[in-house]
mmCIF file of C-alpha atoms (C1' of nucleotides) in Angstrom:
data_model
loop_
_atom_site.group_PDB
_atom_site.id
_atom_site.type_symbol
_atom_site.label_atom_id
_atom_site.label_comp_id
_atom_site.label_asym_id
_atom_site.label_seq_id
_atom_site.Cartn_x
_atom_site.Cartn_y
_atom_site.Cartn_z
ATOM 1 C CA UNK A 1 113.129 69.517 64.928
ATOM 2 C CA UNK A 2 111.508 71.754 67.459
ATOM 3 C CA UNK A 3 111.646 75.490 67.472
ATOM 4 C CA UNK A 4 115.044 76.852 68.530
ATOM 5 C CA UNK A 5 115.820 80.115 69.981
ATOM 6 C CA UNK A 6 118.688 81.973 68.537
ATOM 7 C CA UNK A 7 121.628 82.766 70.826
ATOM 8 C CA UNK A 8 120.457 86.296 71.154
ATOM 9 C CA UNK A 9 116.888 85.237 72.069
ATOM 10 C CA UNK A 10 118.285 82.909 74.623
ATOM 11 C CA UNK A 11 120.227 85.681 76.237
ATOM 12 C CA UNK A 12 117.288 88.054 76.231
ATOM 13 C CA UNK A 13 115.086 85.417 77.691
ATOM 14 C CA UNK A 14 117.491 84.690 80.589
ATOM 15 C CA UNK A 15 117.800 88.477 81.332
ATOM 16 C CA UNK A 16 113.967 88.795 81.393
ATOM 17 C CA UNK A 17 113.424 85.765 83.686
ATOM 18 C CA UNK A 18 116.068 87.117 86.077
ATOM 19 C CA UNK A 19 114.729 90.562 86.040
ATOM 20 C CA UNK A 20 111.071 89.291 86.505
ATOM 21 C CA UNK A 21 112.051 87.443 89.649
ATOM 22 C CA UNK A 22 114.374 90.040 91.129
ATOM 23 C CA UNK A 23 112.281 93.255 90.357
ATOM 24 C CA UNK A 24 108.995 91.512 91.623
ATOM 25 C CA UNK A 25 110.583 90.612 94.918
ATOM 26 C CA UNK A 26 112.747 93.642 95.545
ATOM 27 C CA UNK A 27 111.166 96.461 93.407
ATOM 28 C CA UNK A 28 112.803 98.659 90.932
ATOM 29 C CA UNK A 29 115.217 100.712 92.805
ATOM 30 C CA UNK A 30 116.767 97.993 94.953
ATOM 31 C CA UNK A 31 117.843 95.958 91.934
ATOM 32 C CA UNK A 32 120.715 97.139 89.756
ATOM 33 C CA UNK A 33 121.323 96.307 86.185
ATOM 34 C CA UNK A 34 124.510 94.576 87.289
ATOM 35 C CA UNK A 35 122.562 92.164 89.598
ATOM 36 C CA UNK A 36 120.212 91.216 86.978
ATOM 37 C CA UNK A 37 123.007 90.437 84.469
ATOM 38 C CA UNK A 38 124.897 88.471 87.087
ATOM 39 C CA UNK A 39 121.855 86.370 87.809
ATOM 40 C CA UNK A 40 121.506 85.809 84.121
ATOM 41 C CA UNK A 41 125.138 84.893 83.951
ATOM 42 C CA UNK A 42 126.216 87.752 81.650
ATOM 43 C CA UNK A 43 128.201 91.020 82.207
ATOM 44 C CA UNK A 44 126.825 94.438 82.544
ATOM 45 C CA UNK A 45 128.147 95.609 79.117
ATOM 46 C CA UNK A 46 125.976 93.117 77.329
ATOM 47 C CA UNK A 47 122.780 94.601 78.748
ATOM 48 C CA UNK A 48 122.265 97.458 76.113
ATOM 49 C CA UNK A 49 122.303 94.962 73.205
ATOM 50 C CA UNK A 50 118.907 93.827 74.475
ATOM 51 C CA UNK A 51 117.204 96.670 76.219
ATOM 52 C CA UNK A 52 117.355 100.434 75.853
ATOM 53 C CA UNK A 53 117.302 101.267 79.500
ATOM 54 C CA UNK A 54 116.645 99.990 82.933
ATOM 55 C CA UNK A 55 113.083 101.250 82.682
ATOM 56 C CA UNK A 56 112.555 99.439 79.413
ATOM 57 C CA UNK A 57 113.687 96.195 81.194
ATOM 58 C CA UNK A 58 111.302 96.824 84.053
ATOM 59 C CA UNK A 59 108.313 97.253 81.775
ATOM 60 C CA UNK A 60 109.011 94.041 79.832
ATOM 61 C CA UNK A 61 109.839 92.220 83.224
ATOM 62 C CA UNK A 62 106.458 93.088 84.684
ATOM 63 C CA UNK A 63 104.710 91.457 81.830
ATOM 64 C CA UNK A 64 107.088 88.437 82.003
ATOM 65 C CA UNK A 65 106.549 88.084 85.739
ATOM 66 C CA UNK A 66 102.829 87.980 85.211
ATOM 67 C CA UNK A 67 103.063 85.241 82.666
ATOM 68 C CA UNK A 68 105.351 83.251 85.071
ATOM 69 C CA UNK A 69 102.877 83.744 87.825
ATOM 70 C CA UNK A 70 99.889 82.855 85.743
ATOM 71 C CA UNK A 71 101.482 79.569 85.011
ATOM 72 C CA UNK A 72 101.513 78.516 88.506
ATOM 73 C CA UNK A 73 99.581 75.324 89.117
ATOM 74 C CA UNK A 74 96.732 76.308 91.398
ATOM 75 C CA UNK A 75 96.210 79.505 89.376
ATOM 76 C CA UNK A 76 96.482 77.889 86.008
ATOM 77 C CA UNK A 77 92.812 76.860 85.591
ATOM 78 C CA UNK A 78 90.968 77.645 88.695
ATOM 79 C CA UNK A 79 87.539 76.174 89.092
ATOM 80 C CA UNK A 80 85.959 79.252 90.717
ATOM 81 C CA UNK A 81 86.727 82.430 92.393
ATOM 82 C CA UNK A 82 86.947 80.967 95.869
ATOM 83 C CA UNK A 83 89.742 78.497 94.969
ATOM 84 C CA UNK A 84 91.504 81.243 93.075
ATOM 85 C CA UNK A 85 91.447 83.456 96.078
ATOM 86 C CA UNK A 86 92.536 80.594 98.321
ATOM 87 C CA UNK A 87 95.765 80.322 96.673
ATOM 88 C CA UNK A 88 96.250 83.958 95.798
ATOM 89 C CA UNK A 89 95.734 85.050 99.462
ATOM 90 C CA UNK A 90 97.705 82.191 101.042
ATOM 91 C CA UNK A 91 100.712 82.676 103.294
ATOM 92 C CA UNK A 92 102.722 80.758 100.732
ATOM 93 C CA UNK A 93 102.155 83.402 98.174
ATOM 94 C CA UNK A 94 102.907 86.205 100.669
ATOM 95 C CA UNK A 95 106.114 84.684 101.844
ATOM 96 C CA UNK A 96 107.181 83.217 98.378
ATOM 97 C CA UNK A 97 110.695 84.237 98.055
ATOM 98 C CA UNK A 98 111.981 82.681 94.895
ATOM 99 C CA UNK A 99 109.101 81.404 92.791
ATOM 100 C CA UNK A 100 106.143 82.730 90.860
ATOM 101 C CA UNK A 101 104.776 85.715 92.752
ATOM 102 C CA UNK A 102 102.354 88.216 91.366
ATOM 103 C CA UNK A 103 103.838 91.529 90.384
ATOM 104 C CA UNK A 104 100.464 93.283 90.568
ATOM 105 C CA UNK A 105 100.439 92.921 94.357
ATOM 106 C CA UNK A 106 104.255 92.960 95.003
ATOM 107 C CA UNK A 107 104.862 96.153 93.039
ATOM 108 C CA UNK A 108 101.597 97.993 93.206
ATOM 109 C CA UNK A 109 102.813 101.294 94.832
ATOM 110 C CA UNK A 110 106.139 101.204 92.914
ATOM 111 C CA UNK A 111 104.443 101.699 89.573
ATOM 112 C CA UNK A 112 103.412 105.354 90.199
ATOM 113 C CA UNK A 113 106.941 106.396 90.457
ATOM 114 C CA UNK A 114 107.834 104.971 87.012
ATOM 115 C CA UNK A 115 107.454 106.282 83.477
ATOM 116 C CA UNK A 116 104.618 105.750 81.187
ATOM 117 C CA UNK A 117 105.946 102.647 79.446
ATOM 118 C CA UNK A 118 105.914 100.958 82.886
ATOM 119 C CA UNK A 119 102.607 102.107 83.952
ATOM 120 C CA UNK A 120 101.244 100.809 80.502
ATOM 121 C CA UNK A 121 102.690 97.471 81.085
ATOM 122 C CA UNK A 122 101.224 97.282 84.554
ATOM 123 C CA UNK A 123 97.752 98.459 83.348
ATOM 124 C CA UNK A 124 97.731 95.827 80.579
ATOM 125 C CA UNK A 125 98.805 93.099 83.081
ATOM 126 C CA UNK A 126 95.967 94.159 85.506
ATOM 127 C CA UNK A 127 93.433 94.044 82.767
ATOM 128 C CA UNK A 128 94.441 90.627 81.723
ATOM 129 C CA UNK A 129 94.135 89.556 85.397
ATOM 130 C CA UNK A 130 90.666 91.048 85.648
ATOM 131 C CA UNK A 131 89.678 89.233 82.383
ATOM 132 C CA UNK A 132 90.867 85.915 83.899
ATOM 133 C CA UNK A 133 88.862 86.654 87.097
ATOM 134 C CA UNK A 134 85.832 87.742 85.199
ATOM 135 C CA UNK A 135 85.641 84.275 83.620
ATOM 136 C CA UNK A 136 84.768 82.941 87.049
ATOM 137 C CA UNK A 137 82.222 85.454 87.766
ATOM 138 C CA UNK A 138 79.257 87.216 86.122
ATOM 139 C CA UNK A 139 79.127 90.661 87.505
ATOM 140 C CA UNK A 140 82.075 93.051 86.527
ATOM 141 C CA UNK A 141 81.673 95.207 89.585
ATOM 142 C CA UNK A 142 81.983 92.262 91.980
ATOM 143 C CA UNK A 143 84.933 90.987 89.905
ATOM 144 C CA UNK A 144 86.681 94.291 90.439
ATOM 145 C CA UNK A 145 86.016 94.114 94.219
ATOM 146 C CA UNK A 146 87.281 90.639 94.365
ATOM 147 C CA UNK A 147 90.398 91.635 92.500
ATOM 148 C CA UNK A 148 91.048 94.509 94.843
ATOM 149 C CA UNK A 149 90.581 92.239 97.948
ATOM 150 C CA UNK A 150 93.119 89.844 96.408
ATOM 151 C CA UNK A 151 95.902 92.174 95.153
ATOM 152 C CA UNK A 152 95.328 94.868 97.904
ATOM 153 C CA UNK A 153 95.062 92.158 100.609
ATOM 154 C CA UNK A 154 98.242 90.440 99.534
ATOM 155 C CA UNK A 155 100.080 93.667 99.257
ATOM 156 C CA UNK A 156 99.110 94.863 102.744
ATOM 157 C CA UNK A 157 99.850 91.563 104.241
ATOM 158 C CA UNK A 158 103.342 91.721 102.979
ATOM 159 C CA UNK A 159 104.061 95.086 104.603
ATOM 160 C CA UNK A 160 103.269 94.088 108.150
ATOM 161 C CA UNK A 161 105.658 92.937 110.994
ATOM 162 C CA UNK A 162 102.903 91.154 112.903
ATOM 163 C CA UNK A 163 102.335 87.666 111.315
ATOM 164 C CA UNK A 164 99.230 87.063 113.273
ATOM 165 C CA UNK A 165 97.669 90.142 112.152
ATOM 166 C CA UNK A 166 98.880 89.582 108.570
ATOM 167 C CA UNK A 167 97.327 86.172 108.538
ATOM 168 C CA UNK A 168 94.013 87.545 109.856
ATOM 169 C CA UNK A 169 94.013 90.151 107.069
ATOM 170 C CA UNK A 170 94.498 87.389 104.474
ATOM 171 C CA UNK A 171 91.695 85.239 105.996
ATOM 172 C CA UNK A 172 89.257 88.222 106.017
ATOM 173 C CA UNK A 173 90.035 88.985 102.399
ATOM 174 C CA UNK A 174 89.549 85.320 101.472
ATOM 175 C CA UNK A 175 86.150 85.508 103.249
ATOM 176 C CA UNK A 176 85.349 88.732 101.314
ATOM 177 C CA UNK A 177 85.910 87.041 97.983
ATOM 178 C CA UNK A 178 83.866 84.109 99.015
ATOM 179 C CA UNK A 179 80.998 86.315 100.161
ATOM 180 C CA UNK A 180 80.913 88.179 96.845
ATOM 181 C CA UNK A 181 80.859 84.841 94.957
ATOM 182 C CA UNK A 182 78.144 83.380 97.180
ATOM 183 C CA UNK A 183 76.027 86.516 96.674
ATOM 184 C CA UNK A 184 76.287 86.083 93.029
ATOM 185 C CA UNK A 185 75.389 82.473 93.193
ATOM 186 C CA UNK A 186 72.303 83.545 95.143
ATOM 187 C CA UNK A 187 71.510 86.141 92.464
ATOM 188 C CA UNK A 188 71.590 83.312 89.922
ATOM 189 C CA UNK A 189 69.488 80.919 91.733
ATOM 190 C CA UNK B 1 102.387 132.001 127.254
ATOM 191 C CA UNK B 2 101.723 129.155 125.056
ATOM 192 C CA UNK B 3 104.005 126.205 124.803
ATOM 193 C CA UNK B 4 107.080 126.936 122.656
ATOM 194 C CA UNK B 5 109.086 124.466 120.529
ATOM 195 C CA UNK B 6 112.855 124.860 121.149
ATOM 196 C CA UNK B 7 114.905 125.593 118.184
ATOM 197 C CA UNK B 8 115.921 121.940 117.768
ATOM 198 C CA UNK B 9 112.444 120.819 118.014
ATOM 199 C CA UNK B 10 111.349 123.296 115.244
ATOM 200 C CA UNK B 11 114.022 121.926 112.940
ATOM 201 C CA UNK B 12 113.168 118.402 113.611
ATOM 202 C CA UNK B 13 109.568 119.206 112.990
ATOM 203 C CA UNK B 14 110.219 120.886 109.642
ATOM 204 C CA UNK B 15 112.389 117.921 108.539
ATOM 205 C CA UNK B 16 109.740 115.511 109.503
ATOM 206 C CA UNK B 17 106.974 117.351 107.703
ATOM 207 C CA UNK B 18 109.034 117.662 104.575
ATOM 208 C CA UNK B 19 109.994 114.014 104.664
ATOM 209 C CA UNK B 20 106.314 112.926 105.290
ATOM 210 C CA UNK B 21 105.202 114.823 102.125
ATOM 211 C CA UNK B 22 108.154 113.813 99.951
ATOM 212 C CA UNK B 23 108.363 110.229 100.935
ATOM 213 C CA UNK B 24 104.519 109.645 100.676
ATOM 214 C CA UNK B 25 104.400 110.946 97.116
ATOM 215 C CA UNK B 26 107.703 109.493 95.817
ATOM 216 C CA UNK B 27 108.680 106.575 97.876
ATOM 217 C CA UNK B 28 111.914 105.919 99.850
ATOM 218 C CA UNK B 29 114.340 105.443 97.091
ATOM 219 C CA UNK B 30 113.501 108.475 94.884
ATOM 220 C CA UNK B 31 113.903 110.859 97.731
ATOM 221 C CA UNK B 32 117.442 111.828 98.968
ATOM 222 C CA UNK B 33 118.310 113.257 102.307
ATOM 223 C CA UNK B 34 119.387 116.250 100.427
ATOM 224 C CA UNK B 35 116.027 116.889 98.917
ATOM 225 C CA UNK B 36 114.340 116.662 102.281
ATOM 226 C CA UNK B 37 116.812 118.974 103.901
ATOM 227 C CA UNK B 38 116.434 121.582 101.094
ATOM 228 C CA UNK B 39 112.598 121.315 101.426
ATOM 229 C CA UNK B 40 113.169 121.974 105.114
ATOM 230 C CA UNK B 41 115.352 124.850 104.327
ATOM 231 C CA UNK B 42 118.417 123.195 105.919
ATOM 232 C CA UNK B 43 121.653 121.704 104.630
ATOM 233 C CA UNK B 44 122.628 118.050 104.374
ATOM 234 C CA UNK B 45 125.139 118.068 107.297
ATOM 235 C CA UNK B 46 122.513 119.150 109.868
ATOM 236 C CA UNK B 47 120.506 115.963 109.254
ATOM 237 C CA UNK B 48 122.373 113.586 111.534
ATOM 238 C CA UNK B 49 121.805 115.709 114.617
ATOM 239 C CA UNK B 50 118.144 114.816 114.317
ATOM 240 C CA UNK B 51 117.992 111.305 112.782
ATOM 241 C CA UNK B 52 120.455 108.429 112.889
ATOM 242 C CA UNK B 53 119.875 107.332 109.271
ATOM 243 C CA UNK B 54 117.755 107.827 106.231
ATOM 244 C CA UNK B 55 115.734 104.696 107.304
ATOM 245 C CA UNK B 56 115.098 106.118 110.747
ATOM 246 C CA UNK B 57 113.620 109.202 109.148
ATOM 247 C CA UNK B 58 111.519 107.208 106.923
ATOM 248 C CA UNK B 59 109.883 105.267 109.809
ATOM 249 C CA UNK B 60 109.198 108.564 111.761
ATOM 250 C CA UNK B 61 107.900 110.110 108.537
ATOM 251 C CA UNK B 62 105.339 107.486 107.965
ATOM 252 C CA UNK B 63 103.746 107.991 111.353
ATOM 253 C CA UNK B 64 103.873 111.849 110.659
ATOM 254 C CA UNK B 65 102.192 111.471 107.302
ATOM 255 C CA UNK B 66 99.437 109.468 108.772
ATOM 256 C CA UNK B 67 98.848 112.021 111.417
ATOM 257 C CA UNK B 68 98.749 114.776 108.749
ATOM 258 C CA UNK B 69 96.404 112.619 106.640
ATOM 259 C CA UNK B 70 94.084 111.952 109.510
ATOM 260 C CA UNK B 71 93.665 115.624 110.182
ATOM 261 C CA UNK B 72 92.263 116.160 106.708
ATOM 262 C CA UNK B 73 88.849 117.695 107.061
ATOM 263 C CA UNK B 74 86.521 115.093 105.453
ATOM 264 C CA UNK B 75 88.340 112.339 107.246
ATOM 265 C CA UNK B 76 88.570 114.019 110.657
ATOM 266 C CA UNK B 77 85.275 112.895 112.043
ATOM 267 C CA UNK B 78 83.467 110.789 109.435
ATOM 268 C CA UNK B 79 79.844 110.091 110.108
ATOM 269 C CA UNK B 80 79.856 106.524 108.737
ATOM 270 C CA UNK B 81 81.926 104.123 106.592
ATOM 271 C CA UNK B 82 80.213 105.230 103.414
ATOM 272 C CA UNK B 83 81.237 108.845 103.767
ATOM 273 C CA UNK B 84 84.691 107.876 104.857
ATOM 274 C CA UNK B 85 85.131 105.658 101.725
ATOM 275 C CA UNK B 86 83.673 108.441 99.567
ATOM 276 C CA UNK B 87 86.579 110.683 100.404
ATOM 277 C CA UNK B 88 89.301 108.034 100.709
ATOM 278 C CA UNK B 89 88.410 106.611 97.325
ATOM 279 C CA UNK B 90 88.122 109.884 95.561
ATOM 280 C CA UNK B 91 89.922 110.997 92.500
ATOM 281 C CA UNK B 92 91.187 113.884 94.524
ATOM 282 C CA UNK B 93 92.840 111.705 97.006
ATOM 283 C CA UNK B 94 94.324 109.625 94.158
ATOM 284 C CA UNK B 95 95.602 112.675 92.326
ATOM 285 C CA UNK B 96 96.593 114.628 95.347
ATOM 286 C CA UNK B 97 100.058 115.824 94.742
ATOM 287 C CA UNK B 98 100.978 118.210 97.576
ATOM 288 C CA UNK B 99 98.757 117.604 100.474
ATOM 289 C CA UNK B 100 97.591 115.233 102.960
ATOM 290 C CA UNK B 101 97.793 111.714 101.378
ATOM 291 C CA UNK B 102 97.534 108.441 102.995
ATOM 292 C CA UNK B 103 100.848 106.605 103.222
ATOM 293 C CA UNK B 104 99.143 103.272 103.958
ATOM 294 C CA UNK B 105 98.153 103.311 100.299
ATOM 295 C CA UNK B 106 100.747 105.342 98.695
ATOM 296 C CA UNK B 107 103.586 103.227 100.086
ATOM 297 C CA UNK B 108 102.150 99.848 100.560
ATOM 298 C CA UNK B 109 104.508 97.806 98.472
ATOM 299 C CA UNK B 110 107.411 99.908 99.376
ATOM 300 C CA UNK B 111 107.465 98.763 102.992
ATOM 301 C CA UNK B 112 108.475 95.171 102.445
ATOM 302 C CA UNK B 113 111.880 96.368 101.004
ATOM 303 C CA UNK B 114 112.653 98.261 104.296
ATOM 304 C CA UNK B 115 114.101 97.387 107.664
ATOM 305 C CA UNK B 116 112.113 96.275 110.687
ATOM 306 C CA UNK B 117 111.781 99.730 112.183
ATOM 307 C CA UNK B 118 109.883 100.911 109.041
ATOM 308 C CA UNK B 119 107.664 97.906 108.993
ATOM 309 C CA UNK B 120 106.871 98.442 112.637
ATOM 310 C CA UNK B 121 105.867 101.918 111.956
ATOM 311 C CA UNK B 122 103.670 101.118 109.137
ATOM 312 C CA UNK B 123 101.941 98.199 111.073
ATOM 313 C CA UNK B 124 101.231 100.520 113.865
ATOM 314 C CA UNK B 125 99.744 103.016 111.520
ATOM 315 C CA UNK B 126 97.537 100.395 109.817
ATOM 316 C CA UNK B 127 96.207 99.244 113.135
ATOM 317 C CA UNK B 128 95.389 102.769 114.108
ATOM 318 C CA UNK B 129 93.583 103.243 110.799
ATOM 319 C CA UNK B 130 91.584 100.032 111.332
ATOM 320 C CA UNK B 131 90.739 101.117 114.916
ATOM 321 C CA UNK B 132 89.270 104.287 113.363
ATOM 322 C CA UNK B 133 87.325 102.287 110.719
ATOM 323 C CA UNK B 134 86.151 99.867 113.408
ATOM 324 C CA UNK B 135 84.398 102.735 115.128
ATOM 325 C CA UNK B 136 82.058 103.044 112.156
ATOM 326 C CA UNK B 137 81.332 99.438 111.971
ATOM 327 C CA UNK B 138 80.482 96.534 114.214
ATOM 328 C CA UNK B 139 82.069 93.480 112.663
ATOM 329 C CA UNK B 140 85.826 93.360 112.598
ATOM 330 C CA UNK B 141 86.069 91.051 109.509
ATOM 331 C CA UNK B 142 84.015 93.417 107.536
ATOM 332 C CA UNK B 143 86.005 96.328 108.717
ATOM 333 C CA UNK B 144 89.154 94.636 107.510
ATOM 334 C CA UNK B 145 87.530 94.081 104.197
ATOM 335 C CA UNK B 146 86.503 97.543 103.898
ATOM 336 C CA UNK B 147 89.830 98.737 104.757
ATOM 337 C CA UNK B 148 91.572 96.603 102.054
ATOM 338 C CA UNK B 149 89.072 97.810 99.595
ATOM 339 C CA UNK B 150 90.021 101.367 100.493
ATOM 340 C CA UNK B 151 93.789 101.072 100.697
ATOM 341 C CA UNK B 152 94.091 98.439 98.023
ATOM 342 C CA UNK B 153 91.750 100.287 95.680
ATOM 343 C CA UNK B 154 93.454 103.526 95.998
ATOM 344 C CA UNK B 155 96.937 102.032 95.535
ATOM 345 C CA UNK B 156 95.811 100.247 92.420
ATOM 346 C CA UNK B 157 94.101 103.239 91.006
ATOM 347 C CA UNK B 158 97.273 105.099 91.221
ATOM 348 C CA UNK B 159 99.297 102.557 89.201
ATOM 349 C CA UNK B 160 97.156 102.778 86.159
ATOM 350 C CA UNK B 161 97.701 104.864 82.954
ATOM 351 C CA UNK B 162 94.050 104.620 81.969
ATOM 352 C CA UNK B 163 91.966 107.222 83.836
ATOM 353 C CA UNK B 164 88.630 105.869 82.924
ATOM 354 C CA UNK B 165 89.570 102.416 84.053
ATOM 355 C CA UNK B 166 91.110 103.921 87.274
ATOM 356 C CA UNK B 167 87.872 105.840 87.926
ATOM 357 C CA UNK B 168 85.838 102.624 87.460
ATOM 358 C CA UNK B 169 87.964 100.795 89.946
ATOM 359 C CA UNK B 170 87.510 103.541 92.541
ATOM 360 C CA UNK B 171 83.814 103.517 92.101
ATOM 361 C CA UNK B 172 83.536 99.752 92.405
ATOM 362 C CA UNK B 173 85.404 99.918 95.611
ATOM 363 C CA UNK B 174 83.269 102.626 97.019
ATOM 364 C CA UNK B 175 80.244 100.412 96.120
ATOM 365 C CA UNK B 176 81.993 97.532 97.914
ATOM 366 C CA UNK B 177 82.325 99.402 101.103
ATOM 367 C CA UNK B 178 78.923 100.632 100.946
ATOM 368 C CA UNK B 179 77.490 97.004 100.390
ATOM 369 C CA UNK B 180 79.553 95.757 103.438
ATOM 370 C CA UNK B 181 78.008 98.665 105.489
ATOM 371 C CA UNK B 182 74.504 97.960 104.274
ATOM 372 C CA UNK B 183 74.714 94.466 105.042
ATOM 373 C CA UNK B 184 75.675 95.358 108.520
ATOM 374 C CA UNK B 185 72.715 97.768 108.969
ATOM 375 C CA UNK B 186 70.440 94.944 107.895
ATOM 376 C CA UNK B 187 71.938 92.626 110.431
ATOM 377 C CA UNK B 188 71.355 95.258 113.149
ATOM 378 C CA UNK B 189 67.751 95.938 112.223
ATOM 379 C "C1'" DG C 1 126.835 89.698 70.944
ATOM 380 C "C1'" DT C 2 129.710 89.825 74.885
ATOM 381 C "C1'" DC C 3 133.500 91.298 77.091
ATOM 382 C "C1'" DT C 4 136.531 94.910 80.031
ATOM 383 C "C1'" DA C 5 137.209 99.533 81.240
ATOM 384 C "C1'" DT C 6 135.530 103.874 82.293
ATOM 385 C "C1'" DA C 7 132.837 107.986 82.169
ATOM 386 C "C1'" DA C 8 129.635 110.893 84.843
ATOM 387 C "C1'" DA C 9 126.482 111.478 88.209
ATOM 388 C "C1'" DT C 10 124.516 110.815 92.595
ATOM 389 C "C1'" DA C 11 123.937 109.545 97.512
ATOM 390 C "C1'" DG C 12 124.645 108.163 102.352
ATOM 391 C "C1'" DA C 13 127.378 109.215 105.926
ATOM 392 C "C1'" DT C 14 131.262 111.680 108.468
ATOM 393 C "C1'" DA C 15 134.703 115.563 109.928
ATOM 394 C "C1'" DG C 16 135.627 119.788 111.607
ATOM 395 C "C1'" DA C 17 134.814 124.921 111.704
ATOM 396 C "C1'" DC C 18 131.743 128.301 113.790
ATOM 397 C "C1'" DG D 1 122.838 122.934 115.918
ATOM 398 C "C1'" DT D 2 124.148 124.223 111.432
ATOM 399 C "C1'" DC D 3 127.289 124.961 108.030
ATOM 400 C "C1'" DT D 4 130.908 123.443 104.184
ATOM 401 C "C1'" DA D 5 133.785 120.154 102.379
ATOM 402 C "C1'" DT D 6 134.873 115.356 101.624
ATOM 403 C "C1'" DC D 7 135.076 110.319 101.791
ATOM 404 C "C1'" DT D 8 133.408 106.203 99.741
ATOM 405 C "C1'" DA D 9 130.497 103.617 97.302
ATOM 406 C "C1'" DT D 10 127.192 102.677 93.932
ATOM 407 C "C1'" DT D 11 124.911 103.057 89.541
ATOM 408 C "C1'" DT D 12 123.379 104.042 84.690
ATOM 409 C "C1'" DA D 13 125.135 104.252 80.522
ATOM 410 C "C1'" DT D 14 128.872 104.358 76.864
ATOM 411 C "C1'" DA D 15 133.375 103.129 74.356
ATOM 412 C "C1'" DG D 16 136.067 100.152 72.138
ATOM 413 C "C1'" DA D 17 138.454 95.365 71.866
ATOM 414 C "C1'" DC D 18 137.403 90.652 70.270
#
DNA sequence: GTCTATAAATAGATAGAC
DNA sequence: GTCTATCTATTTATAGAC
């Protein structure tokens, strides 16, 4: 028989998945514990059996959201930086409203307002993201630049009310990542 | 006699300056109207004579914050993209806690949660920022990449609880902007 | 562990005196 | 235009029954 979650673990898992989705798309302040619990099909009173505070949930939800996002198909095992950036900086990812979105971009300026436990979870998640990107590159500095173009470009593109301009920004960042990769290939040759 | 603000204009101006500082550093949700009015040395009841809602204030405060930030000395009339990035991606700007900070970076992922009037103000502000950066460059695509490296790099650096890592990120982005400018110079020569 | 009920605090917005 | 007072709603967190 396969491994089975206990009842408690199942509940915690549902809460975490709901929180990951809701927080990633709406930020910490716009989402209440009540909304998370309703989405997980539980009541508010049950929350504190699993998490010590809303902030505790947020920290864990960020890690969970990153895991969900990393399981997304085109990102799962990208062949190179260009194909990785092509998905990451897509309009689909920007407009994604109910699936696996990257909390690093969607929440970037939200983190500074939170406590240390949240910042720690975010930092760990970013480091893991960079490690993944580094496996598609050789130079760490260029990897960091590519990562900033991806996360920063996606975050900025989501803040704009001008779709054409937003698309232009995404395209420019894609080209930027590609250029950095190409330079690198040239160095190697 | 020099131009004089009316009493009402002075009050509105104080509210706006307080809001620009408080919102930029703490985001929309963490700041209450009461806090803004206290900082402006007024009471809560007086608020609605100047603004129709908290959101209305936020939209105007973003523009105000950008104006304040653009008046900062090293940014005022930068000689080239490198010197511009050197200040923008400095630890001073990242850690700045009570002066002219750039709302584009500090609030980037906050904007998507707000109404259209806020998104519009942010978009206009970003376009003005790009226009300024464009005057130090020749190629629009590279300007966009530099802007994303600056705003995205600064935003990310603020989210981290690892100062050494944060510094490394800032430095990599500075180098990235410099590389883009250098390439351009090479093209011109 | 999950439920209902409630405590305690805070915030956006409005009313009316001056 | 600015003040005090208040309405109304929401939210985090806790208490206690099952």
